[in-house]
Coordinates of C-alpha atoms in Angstrom, one line a residue:
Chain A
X28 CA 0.0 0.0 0.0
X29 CA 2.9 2.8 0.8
X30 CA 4.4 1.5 -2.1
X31 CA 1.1 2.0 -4.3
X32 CA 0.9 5.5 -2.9
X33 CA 4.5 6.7 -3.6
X34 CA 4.2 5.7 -7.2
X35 CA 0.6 7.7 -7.3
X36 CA 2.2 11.1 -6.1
X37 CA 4.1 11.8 -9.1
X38 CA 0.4 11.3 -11.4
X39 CA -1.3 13.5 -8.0
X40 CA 0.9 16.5 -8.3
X41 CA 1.3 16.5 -12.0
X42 CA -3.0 16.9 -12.0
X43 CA -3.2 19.1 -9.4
X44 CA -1.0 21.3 -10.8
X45 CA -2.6 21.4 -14.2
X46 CA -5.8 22.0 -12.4
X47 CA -5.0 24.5 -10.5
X48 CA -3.9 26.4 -13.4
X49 CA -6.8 25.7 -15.4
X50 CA -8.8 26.6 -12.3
X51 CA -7.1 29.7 -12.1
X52 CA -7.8 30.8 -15.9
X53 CA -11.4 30.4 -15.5
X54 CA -11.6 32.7 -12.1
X55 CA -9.4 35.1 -13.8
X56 CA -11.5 35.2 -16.8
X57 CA -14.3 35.5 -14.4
X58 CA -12.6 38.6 -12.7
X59 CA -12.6 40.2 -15.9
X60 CA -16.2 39.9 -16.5
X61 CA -17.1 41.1 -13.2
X62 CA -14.3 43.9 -13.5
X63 CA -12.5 42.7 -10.4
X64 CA -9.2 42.7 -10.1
X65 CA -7.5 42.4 -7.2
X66 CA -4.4 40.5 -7.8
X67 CA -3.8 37.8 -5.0
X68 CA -1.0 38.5 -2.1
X69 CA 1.5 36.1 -4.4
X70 CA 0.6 37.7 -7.6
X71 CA 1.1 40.9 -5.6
X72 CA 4.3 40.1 -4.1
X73 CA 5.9 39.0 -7.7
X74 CA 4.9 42.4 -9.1
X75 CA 6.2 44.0 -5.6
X76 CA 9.5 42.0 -6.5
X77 CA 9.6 42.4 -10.1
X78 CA 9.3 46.5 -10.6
X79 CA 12.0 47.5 -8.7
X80 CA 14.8 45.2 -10.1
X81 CA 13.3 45.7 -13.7
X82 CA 14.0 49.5 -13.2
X83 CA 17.5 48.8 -11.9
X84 CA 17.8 46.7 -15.6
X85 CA 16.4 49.1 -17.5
X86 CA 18.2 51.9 -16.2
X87 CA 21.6 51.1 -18.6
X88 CA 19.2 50.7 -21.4
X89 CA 17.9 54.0 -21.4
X90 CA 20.8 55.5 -20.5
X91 CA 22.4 54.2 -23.8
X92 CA 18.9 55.0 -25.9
X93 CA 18.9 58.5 -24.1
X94 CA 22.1 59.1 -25.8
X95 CA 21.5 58.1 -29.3
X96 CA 18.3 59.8 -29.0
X97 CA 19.4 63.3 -27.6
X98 CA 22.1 63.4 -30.6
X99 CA 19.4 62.7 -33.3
X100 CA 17.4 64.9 -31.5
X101 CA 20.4 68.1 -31.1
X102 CA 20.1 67.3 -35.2
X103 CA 16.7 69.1 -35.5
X104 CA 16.1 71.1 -32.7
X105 CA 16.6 74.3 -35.1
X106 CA 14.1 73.8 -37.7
X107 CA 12.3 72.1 -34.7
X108 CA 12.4 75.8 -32.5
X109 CA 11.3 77.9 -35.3
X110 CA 8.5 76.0 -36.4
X111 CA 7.1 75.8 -32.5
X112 CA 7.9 79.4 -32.2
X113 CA 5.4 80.0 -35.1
X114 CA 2.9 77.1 -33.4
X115 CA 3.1 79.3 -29.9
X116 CA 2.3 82.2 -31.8
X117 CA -1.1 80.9 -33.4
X118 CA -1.9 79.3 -29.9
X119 CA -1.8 82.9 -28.5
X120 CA -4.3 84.4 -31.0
X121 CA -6.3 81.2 -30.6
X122 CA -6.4 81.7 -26.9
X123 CA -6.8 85.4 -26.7
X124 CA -10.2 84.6 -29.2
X125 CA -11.4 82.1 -26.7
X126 CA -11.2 84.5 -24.1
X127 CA -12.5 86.9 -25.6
X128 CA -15.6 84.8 -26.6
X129 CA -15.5 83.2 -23.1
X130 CA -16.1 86.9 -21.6
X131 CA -18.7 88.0 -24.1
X132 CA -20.8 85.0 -23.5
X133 CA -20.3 85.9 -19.8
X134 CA -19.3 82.3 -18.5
X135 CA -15.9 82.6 -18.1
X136 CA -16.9 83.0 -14.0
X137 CA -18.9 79.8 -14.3
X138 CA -16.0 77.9 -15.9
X139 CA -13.5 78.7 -13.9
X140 CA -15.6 77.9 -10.7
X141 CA -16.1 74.6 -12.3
X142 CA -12.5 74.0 -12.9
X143 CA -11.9 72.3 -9.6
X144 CA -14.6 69.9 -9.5
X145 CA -13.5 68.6 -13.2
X146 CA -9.6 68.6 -13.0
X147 CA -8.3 65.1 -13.2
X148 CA -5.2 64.6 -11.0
X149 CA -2.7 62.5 -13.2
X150 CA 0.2 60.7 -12.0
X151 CA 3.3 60.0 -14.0
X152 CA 4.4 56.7 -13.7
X153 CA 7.8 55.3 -15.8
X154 CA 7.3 52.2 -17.4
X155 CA 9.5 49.3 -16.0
X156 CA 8.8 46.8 -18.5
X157 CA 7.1 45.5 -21.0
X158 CA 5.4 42.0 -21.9
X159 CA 8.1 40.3 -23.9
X160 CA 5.7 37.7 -25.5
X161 CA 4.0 39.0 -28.9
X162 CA 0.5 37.6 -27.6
X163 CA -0.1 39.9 -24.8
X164 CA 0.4 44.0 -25.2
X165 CA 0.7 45.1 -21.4
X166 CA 3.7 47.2 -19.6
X167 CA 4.3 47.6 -16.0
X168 CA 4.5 50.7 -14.6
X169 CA 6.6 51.4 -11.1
X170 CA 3.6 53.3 -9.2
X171 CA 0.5 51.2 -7.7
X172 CA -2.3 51.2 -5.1
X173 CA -0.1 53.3 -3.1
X174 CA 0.5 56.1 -4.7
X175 CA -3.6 55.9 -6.0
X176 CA -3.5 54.0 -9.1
X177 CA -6.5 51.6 -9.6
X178 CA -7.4 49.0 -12.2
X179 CA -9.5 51.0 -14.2
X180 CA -7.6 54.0 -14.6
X181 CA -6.7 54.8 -17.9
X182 CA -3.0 55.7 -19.1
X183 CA -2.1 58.5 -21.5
X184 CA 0.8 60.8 -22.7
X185 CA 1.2 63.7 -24.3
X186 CA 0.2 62.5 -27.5
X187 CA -2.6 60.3 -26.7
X188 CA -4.0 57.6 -24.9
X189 CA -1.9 54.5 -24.0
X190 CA -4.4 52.1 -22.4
X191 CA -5.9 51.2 -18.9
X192 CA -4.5 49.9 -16.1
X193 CA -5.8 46.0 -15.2
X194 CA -4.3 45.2 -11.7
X195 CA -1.8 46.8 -9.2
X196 CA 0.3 45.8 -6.1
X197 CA 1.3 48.5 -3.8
X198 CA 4.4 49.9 -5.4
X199 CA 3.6 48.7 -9.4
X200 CA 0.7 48.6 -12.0
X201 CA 0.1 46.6 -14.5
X202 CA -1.5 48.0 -17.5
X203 CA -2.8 46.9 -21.1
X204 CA -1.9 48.9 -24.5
X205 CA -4.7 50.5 -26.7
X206 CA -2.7 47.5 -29.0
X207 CA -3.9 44.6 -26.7
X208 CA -7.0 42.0 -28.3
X209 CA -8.6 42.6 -25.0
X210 CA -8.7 45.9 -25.2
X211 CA -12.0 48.5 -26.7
X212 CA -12.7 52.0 -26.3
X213 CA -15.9 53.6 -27.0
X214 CA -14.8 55.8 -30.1
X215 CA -16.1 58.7 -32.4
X216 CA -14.3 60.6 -35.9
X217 CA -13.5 64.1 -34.9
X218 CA -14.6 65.6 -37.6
X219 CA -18.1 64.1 -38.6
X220 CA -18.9 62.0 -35.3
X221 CA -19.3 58.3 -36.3
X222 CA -19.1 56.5 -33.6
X223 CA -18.0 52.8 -33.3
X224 CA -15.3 50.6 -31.3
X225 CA -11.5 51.0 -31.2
X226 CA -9.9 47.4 -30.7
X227 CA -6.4 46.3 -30.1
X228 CA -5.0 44.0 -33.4
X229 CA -1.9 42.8 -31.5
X230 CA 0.2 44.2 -34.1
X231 CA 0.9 47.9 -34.5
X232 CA -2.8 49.5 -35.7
X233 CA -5.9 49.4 -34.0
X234 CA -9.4 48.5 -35.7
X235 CA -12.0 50.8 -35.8
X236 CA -15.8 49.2 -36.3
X237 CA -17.7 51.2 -37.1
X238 CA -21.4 50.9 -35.9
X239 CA -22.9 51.7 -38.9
X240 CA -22.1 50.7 -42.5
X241 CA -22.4 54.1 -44.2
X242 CA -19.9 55.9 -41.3
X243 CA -18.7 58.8 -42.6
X244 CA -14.8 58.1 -42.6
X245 CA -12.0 59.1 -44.6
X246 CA -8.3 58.4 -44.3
X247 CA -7.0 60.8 -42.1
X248 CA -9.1 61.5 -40.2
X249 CA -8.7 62.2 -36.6
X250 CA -10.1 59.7 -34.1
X251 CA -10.8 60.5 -30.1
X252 CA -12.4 58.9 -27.4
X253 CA -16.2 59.3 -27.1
X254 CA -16.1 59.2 -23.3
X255 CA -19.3 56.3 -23.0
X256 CA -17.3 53.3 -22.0
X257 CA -16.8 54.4 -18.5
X258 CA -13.2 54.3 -18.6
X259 CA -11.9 57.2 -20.6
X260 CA -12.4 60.9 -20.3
X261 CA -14.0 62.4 -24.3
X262 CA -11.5 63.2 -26.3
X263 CA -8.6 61.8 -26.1
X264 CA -7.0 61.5 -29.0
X265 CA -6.8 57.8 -30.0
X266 CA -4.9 57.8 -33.4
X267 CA -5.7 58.6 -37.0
X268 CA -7.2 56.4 -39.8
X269 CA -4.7 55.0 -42.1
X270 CA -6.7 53.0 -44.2
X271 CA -10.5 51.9 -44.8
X272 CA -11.2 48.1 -45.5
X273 CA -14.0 47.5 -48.4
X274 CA -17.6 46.7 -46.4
X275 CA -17.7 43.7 -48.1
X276 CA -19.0 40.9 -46.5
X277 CA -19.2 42.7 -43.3
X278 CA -22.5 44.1 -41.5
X279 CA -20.3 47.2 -40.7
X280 CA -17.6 49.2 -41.7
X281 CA -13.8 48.7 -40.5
X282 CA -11.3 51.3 -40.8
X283 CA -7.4 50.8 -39.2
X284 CA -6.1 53.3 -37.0
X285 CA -2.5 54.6 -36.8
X286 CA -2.1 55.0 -32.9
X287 CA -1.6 58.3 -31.9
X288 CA 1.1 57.1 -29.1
X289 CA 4.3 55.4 -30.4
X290 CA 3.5 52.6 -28.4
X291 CA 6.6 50.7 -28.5
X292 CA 8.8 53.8 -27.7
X293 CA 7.4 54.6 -24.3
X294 CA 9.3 55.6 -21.5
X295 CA 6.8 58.1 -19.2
X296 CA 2.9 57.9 -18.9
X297 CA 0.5 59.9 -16.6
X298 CA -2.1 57.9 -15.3
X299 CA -5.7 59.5 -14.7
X300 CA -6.3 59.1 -11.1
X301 CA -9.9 59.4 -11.6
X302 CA -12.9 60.7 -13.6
X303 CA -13.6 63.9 -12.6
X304 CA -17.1 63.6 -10.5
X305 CA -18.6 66.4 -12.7
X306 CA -17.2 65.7 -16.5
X307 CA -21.2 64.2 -17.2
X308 CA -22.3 67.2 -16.5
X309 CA -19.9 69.4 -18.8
X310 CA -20.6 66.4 -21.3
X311 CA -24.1 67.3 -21.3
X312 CA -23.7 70.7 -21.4
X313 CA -22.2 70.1 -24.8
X314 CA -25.5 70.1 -26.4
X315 CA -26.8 72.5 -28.7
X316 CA -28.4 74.6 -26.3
X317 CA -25.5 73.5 -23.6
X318 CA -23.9 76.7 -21.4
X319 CA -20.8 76.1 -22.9
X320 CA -21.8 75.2 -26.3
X321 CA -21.6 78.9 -27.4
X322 CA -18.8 80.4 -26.9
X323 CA -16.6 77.3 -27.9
X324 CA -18.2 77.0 -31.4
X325 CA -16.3 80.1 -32.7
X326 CA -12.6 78.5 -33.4
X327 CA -11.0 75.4 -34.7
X328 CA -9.9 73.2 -31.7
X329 CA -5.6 72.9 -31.0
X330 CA -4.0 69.9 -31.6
X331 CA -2.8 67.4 -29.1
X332 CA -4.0 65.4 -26.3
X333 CA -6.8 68.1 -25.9
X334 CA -6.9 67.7 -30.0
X335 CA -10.5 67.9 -29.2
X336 CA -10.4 71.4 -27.3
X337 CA -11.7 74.1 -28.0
X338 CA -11.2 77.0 -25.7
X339 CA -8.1 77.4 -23.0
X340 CA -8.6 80.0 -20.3
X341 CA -5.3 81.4 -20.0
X342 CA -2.8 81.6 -16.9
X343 CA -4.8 78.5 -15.5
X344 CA -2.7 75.9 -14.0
X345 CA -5.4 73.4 -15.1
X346 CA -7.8 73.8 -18.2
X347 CA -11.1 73.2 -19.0
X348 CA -12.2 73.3 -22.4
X349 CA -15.6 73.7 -23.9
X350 CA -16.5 72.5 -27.0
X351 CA -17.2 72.9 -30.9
X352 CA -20.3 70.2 -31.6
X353 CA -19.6 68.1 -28.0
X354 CA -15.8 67.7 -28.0
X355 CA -14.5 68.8 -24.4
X356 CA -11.8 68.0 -22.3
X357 CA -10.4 68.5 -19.0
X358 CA -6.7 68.3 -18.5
X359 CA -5.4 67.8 -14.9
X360 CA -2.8 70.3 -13.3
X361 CA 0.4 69.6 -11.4
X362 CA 1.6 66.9 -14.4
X363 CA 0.3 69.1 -17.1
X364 CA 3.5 69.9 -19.8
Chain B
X9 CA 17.1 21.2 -2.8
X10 CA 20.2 23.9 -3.6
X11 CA 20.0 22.4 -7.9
X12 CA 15.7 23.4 -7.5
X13 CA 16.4 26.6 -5.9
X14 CA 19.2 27.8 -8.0
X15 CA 17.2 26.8 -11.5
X16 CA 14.1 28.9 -10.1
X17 CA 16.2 31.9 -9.4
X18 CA 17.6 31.6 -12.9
X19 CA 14.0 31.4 -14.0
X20 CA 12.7 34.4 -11.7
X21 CA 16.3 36.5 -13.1
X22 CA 15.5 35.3 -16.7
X23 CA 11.8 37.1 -15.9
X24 CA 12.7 40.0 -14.3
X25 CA 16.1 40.7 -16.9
X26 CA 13.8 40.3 -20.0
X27 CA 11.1 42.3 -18.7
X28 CA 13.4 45.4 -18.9
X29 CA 14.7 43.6 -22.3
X30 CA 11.7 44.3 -24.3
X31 CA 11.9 48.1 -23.4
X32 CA 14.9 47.8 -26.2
X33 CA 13.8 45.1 -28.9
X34 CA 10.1 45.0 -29.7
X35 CA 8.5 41.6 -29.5
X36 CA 8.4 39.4 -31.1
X37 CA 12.4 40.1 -31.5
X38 CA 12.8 39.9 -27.6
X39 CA 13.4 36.5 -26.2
X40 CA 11.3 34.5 -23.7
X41 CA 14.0 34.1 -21.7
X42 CA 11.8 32.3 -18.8
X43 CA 10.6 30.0 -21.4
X44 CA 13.7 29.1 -22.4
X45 CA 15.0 28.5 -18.8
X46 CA 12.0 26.0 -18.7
X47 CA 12.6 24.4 -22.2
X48 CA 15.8 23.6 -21.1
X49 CA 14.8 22.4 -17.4
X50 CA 12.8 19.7 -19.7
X51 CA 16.3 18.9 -21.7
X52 CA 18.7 19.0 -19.0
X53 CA 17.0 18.1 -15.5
X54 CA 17.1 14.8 -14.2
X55 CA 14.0 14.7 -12.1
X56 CA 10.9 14.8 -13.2
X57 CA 8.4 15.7 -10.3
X58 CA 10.8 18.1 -9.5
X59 CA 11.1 20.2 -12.9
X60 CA 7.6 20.1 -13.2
X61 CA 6.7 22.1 -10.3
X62 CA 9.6 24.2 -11.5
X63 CA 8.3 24.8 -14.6
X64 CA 4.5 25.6 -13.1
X65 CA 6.4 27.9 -10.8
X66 CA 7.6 29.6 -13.4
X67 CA 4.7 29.7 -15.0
X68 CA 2.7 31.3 -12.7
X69 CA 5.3 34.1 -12.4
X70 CA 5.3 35.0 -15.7
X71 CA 1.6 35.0 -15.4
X72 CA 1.8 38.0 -12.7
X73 CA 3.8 39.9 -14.6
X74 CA 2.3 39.2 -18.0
X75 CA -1.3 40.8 -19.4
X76 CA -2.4 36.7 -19.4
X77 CA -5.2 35.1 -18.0
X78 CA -3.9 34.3 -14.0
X79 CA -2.4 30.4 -15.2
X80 CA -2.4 30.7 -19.0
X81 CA 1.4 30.5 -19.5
X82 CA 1.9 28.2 -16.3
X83 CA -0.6 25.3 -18.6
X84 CA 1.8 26.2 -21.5
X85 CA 5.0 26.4 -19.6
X86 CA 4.1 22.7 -18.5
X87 CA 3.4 21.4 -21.8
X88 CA 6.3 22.9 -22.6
X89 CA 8.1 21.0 -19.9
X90 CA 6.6 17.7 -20.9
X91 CA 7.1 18.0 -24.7
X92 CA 11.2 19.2 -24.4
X93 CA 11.2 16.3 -21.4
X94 CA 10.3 13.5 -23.6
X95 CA 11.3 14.7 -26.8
X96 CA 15.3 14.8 -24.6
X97 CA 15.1 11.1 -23.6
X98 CA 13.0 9.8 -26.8
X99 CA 15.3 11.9 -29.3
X100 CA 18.8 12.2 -30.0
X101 CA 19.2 15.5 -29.3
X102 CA 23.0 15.8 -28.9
X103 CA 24.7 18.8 -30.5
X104 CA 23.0 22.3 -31.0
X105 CA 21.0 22.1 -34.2
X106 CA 18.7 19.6 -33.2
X107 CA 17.7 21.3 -29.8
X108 CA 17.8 24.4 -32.0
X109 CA 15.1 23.1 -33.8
X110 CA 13.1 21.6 -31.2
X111 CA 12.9 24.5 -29.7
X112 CA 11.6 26.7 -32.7
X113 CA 8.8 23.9 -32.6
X114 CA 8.0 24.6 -29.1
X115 CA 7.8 28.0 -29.7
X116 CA 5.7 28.1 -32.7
X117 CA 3.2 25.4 -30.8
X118 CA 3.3 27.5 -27.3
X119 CA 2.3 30.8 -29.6
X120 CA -0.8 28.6 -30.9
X121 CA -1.7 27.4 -27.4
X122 CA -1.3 30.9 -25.8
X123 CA -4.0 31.9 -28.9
X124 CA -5.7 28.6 -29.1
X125 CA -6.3 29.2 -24.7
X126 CA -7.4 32.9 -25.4
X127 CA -9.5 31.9 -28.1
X128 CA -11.6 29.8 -25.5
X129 CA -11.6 32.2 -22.8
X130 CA -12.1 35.8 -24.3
X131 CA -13.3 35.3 -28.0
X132 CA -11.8 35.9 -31.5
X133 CA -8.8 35.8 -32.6
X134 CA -6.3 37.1 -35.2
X135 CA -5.7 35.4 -38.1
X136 CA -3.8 32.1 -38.4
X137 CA -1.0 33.4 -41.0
X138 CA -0.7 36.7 -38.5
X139 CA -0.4 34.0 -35.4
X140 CA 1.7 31.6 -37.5
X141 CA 4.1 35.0 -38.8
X142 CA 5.0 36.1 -35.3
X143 CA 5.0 32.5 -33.6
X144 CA 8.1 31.6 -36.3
X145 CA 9.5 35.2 -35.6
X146 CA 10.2 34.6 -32.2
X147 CA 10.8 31.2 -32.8
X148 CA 14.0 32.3 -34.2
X149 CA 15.0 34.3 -31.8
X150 CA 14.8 31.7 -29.8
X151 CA 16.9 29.0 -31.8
X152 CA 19.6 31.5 -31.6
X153 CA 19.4 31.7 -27.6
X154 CA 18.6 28.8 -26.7
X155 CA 22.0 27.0 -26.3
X156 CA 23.2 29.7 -23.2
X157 CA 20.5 29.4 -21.4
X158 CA 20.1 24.9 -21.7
X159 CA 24.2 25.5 -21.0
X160 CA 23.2 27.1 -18.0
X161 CA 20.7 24.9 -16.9
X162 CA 23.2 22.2 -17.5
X163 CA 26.2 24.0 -15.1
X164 CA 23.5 24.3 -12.2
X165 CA 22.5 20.5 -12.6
X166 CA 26.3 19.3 -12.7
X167 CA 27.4 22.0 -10.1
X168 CA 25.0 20.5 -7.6
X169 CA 24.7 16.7 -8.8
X170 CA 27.5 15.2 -6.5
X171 CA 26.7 17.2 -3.5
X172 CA 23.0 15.7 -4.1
X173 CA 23.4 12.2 -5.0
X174 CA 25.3 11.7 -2.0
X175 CA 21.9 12.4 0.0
X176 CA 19.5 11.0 -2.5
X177 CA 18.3 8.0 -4.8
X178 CA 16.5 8.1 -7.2
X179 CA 13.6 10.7 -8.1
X180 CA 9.6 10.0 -8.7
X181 CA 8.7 8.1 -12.2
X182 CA 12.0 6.5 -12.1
X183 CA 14.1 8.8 -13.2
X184 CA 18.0 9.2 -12.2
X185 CA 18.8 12.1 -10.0
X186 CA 22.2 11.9 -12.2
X187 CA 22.3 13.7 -15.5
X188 CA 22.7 11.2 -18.6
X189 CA 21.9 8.4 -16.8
X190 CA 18.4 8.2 -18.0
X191 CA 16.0 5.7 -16.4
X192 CA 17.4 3.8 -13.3

């Protein structure tokens, strides 16, 4: 019998093990669902572990690609300053119409009163790593729970949005690329609002379904968040069509999006700490006989991560921006370029 | 005990190094590193109860750090195990082109069971050539790196093989705890 039950271990373990990993697929796939995800105290302590020595690794590595990359950059700054020079100099006209509009309409007072309730505290965050498997489009990113971050917050640079953040331990965060399969945002075409779904390829584009056949879509065309979803702000910019696949076949329309992040050059993110408890109601006010709908509607919007702004009251350490037909967006102080 | 715990902190180093890795070379040009640790586990490692747990270990770790389902690359990392186990004491694998090209058909098979396992659990997937395109691609990369990492495997086992066959028989399913012995 001890002899039977020694040989039996071997077959035990091996099954248990297998089990317990298929076991542990379908809960985590069940998290997902439910949109709980609280990593368990081991899965906690390996991203605890992981982060810090990662950014110890990494820290060679992007001293040598800060190198190369400050030399090509020292190679353009000069066209580079006199072309933003002119940009700062139509952003100034731009702004001094918004005011002045602003004034006239006589909400200038409102806005800024609003301004605290809407600004978005953002976080930067470096990324530490990266998913080196070509299946999976995630990065880890050395701030967590501690410092505020929650699954759920979504993860955006300068230029764009990066993606959403799925689970944290204390001191990291794990978060998933625009570029993931997993991943879908909400979406609309700046210019004539067709609204559809943004999803991840896996490879460098995104996919853009459309939710009706006839969407009004051309290549080039700039595409932002449409804020439903839950998850992201309106408006952030998301990338720009590159190409539109024939309708053939299909009940809607597809279109591939360009990402408007360089996804596999990222160093820095900020991450939005939270949706700002009154955005629904500047969203609403958006309509066509909105408060802010007014004054906004007299200028073309700035480009950027606030691609879908329209007015910047200025001196502000954080912005709010009304809109042109419903594009607003509020841009948090303190991390702000 | 030292051989188990020095392999799994090769494994959790191999994680953590190619982590920071990618930052530089994109996937699918970045090598799985872990994988690799436990490919050559499955070549080199003379027990078998022993390196599976290893391997599931490993598995699991890469899981936390990875946007997988919680267990997705531990199932793969073991059939990874088991194929690279048996395929070293069916096969003759001696010299590096063979175990070269074992492991580019590992790595093209765990790429279809990472997407075959997502398929079940979260819905469509990409196309097969796409899959089959970047499966190959890192396949590759990982021809070219696998002989370090099996060579490290294989200076852990040796390093600690004396010291532990002084203390110990032979391991569960028969196996020798001494490398190249095979069965006992």
């Amino acid at each position: 019998m001890p002899d039977l039950l020694k040989r039996l271990v071997a077959p035990i373990v091996v099954v248990a093990i297998v089990l317990l990993a298929i076991v542990s697929m379908v809960l985590d796939r069940r998290s997902i669902v439910e949109g709980d995800r609280r990593l368990p105290w081991w899965q906690a302590a390996m991203l605890e572990a992981t982060a810090p020595i990662e950014r110890l690794i990494s820290a060679p590595i992007d001293g040598i690609k800060g190198v190369y990359r400050d030399y090509v950059d020292l190679l353009a700054v000069r066209s580079e300053n006199v072309r933003l020079a002119r940009r700062v100099a139509e952003i100034e006209s731009e702004n001094m119409q918004f005011r002045e509009a602003l004034v006239t309409s006589g909400h200038l007072e409102r806005v800024a009163a609003l301004r605290d309730d809407v600004e978005i505290p953002m976080l930067p965050a470096e990324i530490v790593g990266l998913d080196v498997t070509p299946w999976f489009r995630s990065i880890l990113l050395d701030r967590g729970a501690e410092a505020g971050i929650q699954p759920g917050n979504p993860v955006i640079t300068y230029d764009g949005v990066v993606g959403v953040v799925t689970a944290t331990s204390a001191h990291a965060a794990k978060t998933m690329l625009l570029l993931d399969h997993q991943s879908e945002v909400d979406a609309l075409v700046q210019r004539s609002r067709a609204r559809g779904i943004v999803r991840g390829a896996g490879r460098g584009a995104l996919e853009f379904e459309f939710f009706v056949r006839e969407a009004d879509v051309v290549v080039g065309d700039e595409v932002v968040t449409s804020g439903l979803g839950g998850i992201y702000p309106k408006g952030l910019r998301l990338g720009r069509v590159a190409e539109i696949k024939a309708a053939t076949g299909q009940l809607t329309q597809i279109a591939v999006v360009r990402p408007a992040v360089e996804l596999g050059q990222l160093e820095q993110v900020f991450v939005m700490l939270r949706r700002g408890p009154t955005m629904e109601l500047l969203y609403r006010s958006n309509a066509p006989d909105g408060d802010l709908a007014g004054p906004a509607a007299v200028s073309s919007p700035p480009p950027g991560v606030g691609a879908e702004a329209a007015s910047a009251l200025e001196g502000s350490d954080g912005t709010i921006v009304g809109s042109a037909d419903d594009a607003s967006i509020v841009e948090g102080s303190g991390v702000a370029p | 005990m030292k051989s188990t715990l020095a392999v799994l902190a090769l494994g959790l180093f191999a994680l953590v190094v190619q982590g920071a890795l990618a930052r530089a070379i994109a996937p699918p040009w970045c090598p799985d590193l872990a994988w690799l640790v436990v490919v050559g586990i499955g070549l080199r490692w003379p027990g078998f109860l022993s390196g599976f747990v290893i391997s599931a270990l490993l598995g699991f770790a890469m899981d936390s750090v990875s946007g997988s389902l919680v267990g997705q690359h531990a199932v793969l990392r073991i059939f990874s195990y088991l194929a690279a186990a048996i395929a070293s004491r069916q096969l003759d694998l001696s010299g590096g082109i063979p175990i070269a090209l074992l492991t580019l058909a590992l790595s093209v098979a765990y790429g279809f069971g990472i997407v075959s396992t997502r398929a079940i659990f979260l819905g469509p997937e990409p196309l097969l050539v796409e899959v089959l395109a970047l499966a190959v691609a890192q396949g590759f990369v990982h021809m070219v790196c696998v002989g370090p990492i099996v060579g490290l495997v294989d200076r852990i086992v040796n390093r600690f093989a004396d010291e532990e066959l002084s203390r110990r028989g032979s391991l569960a399913l028969g196996y020798s705890s001494y490398p190249g012995r095979g069965r006992s």
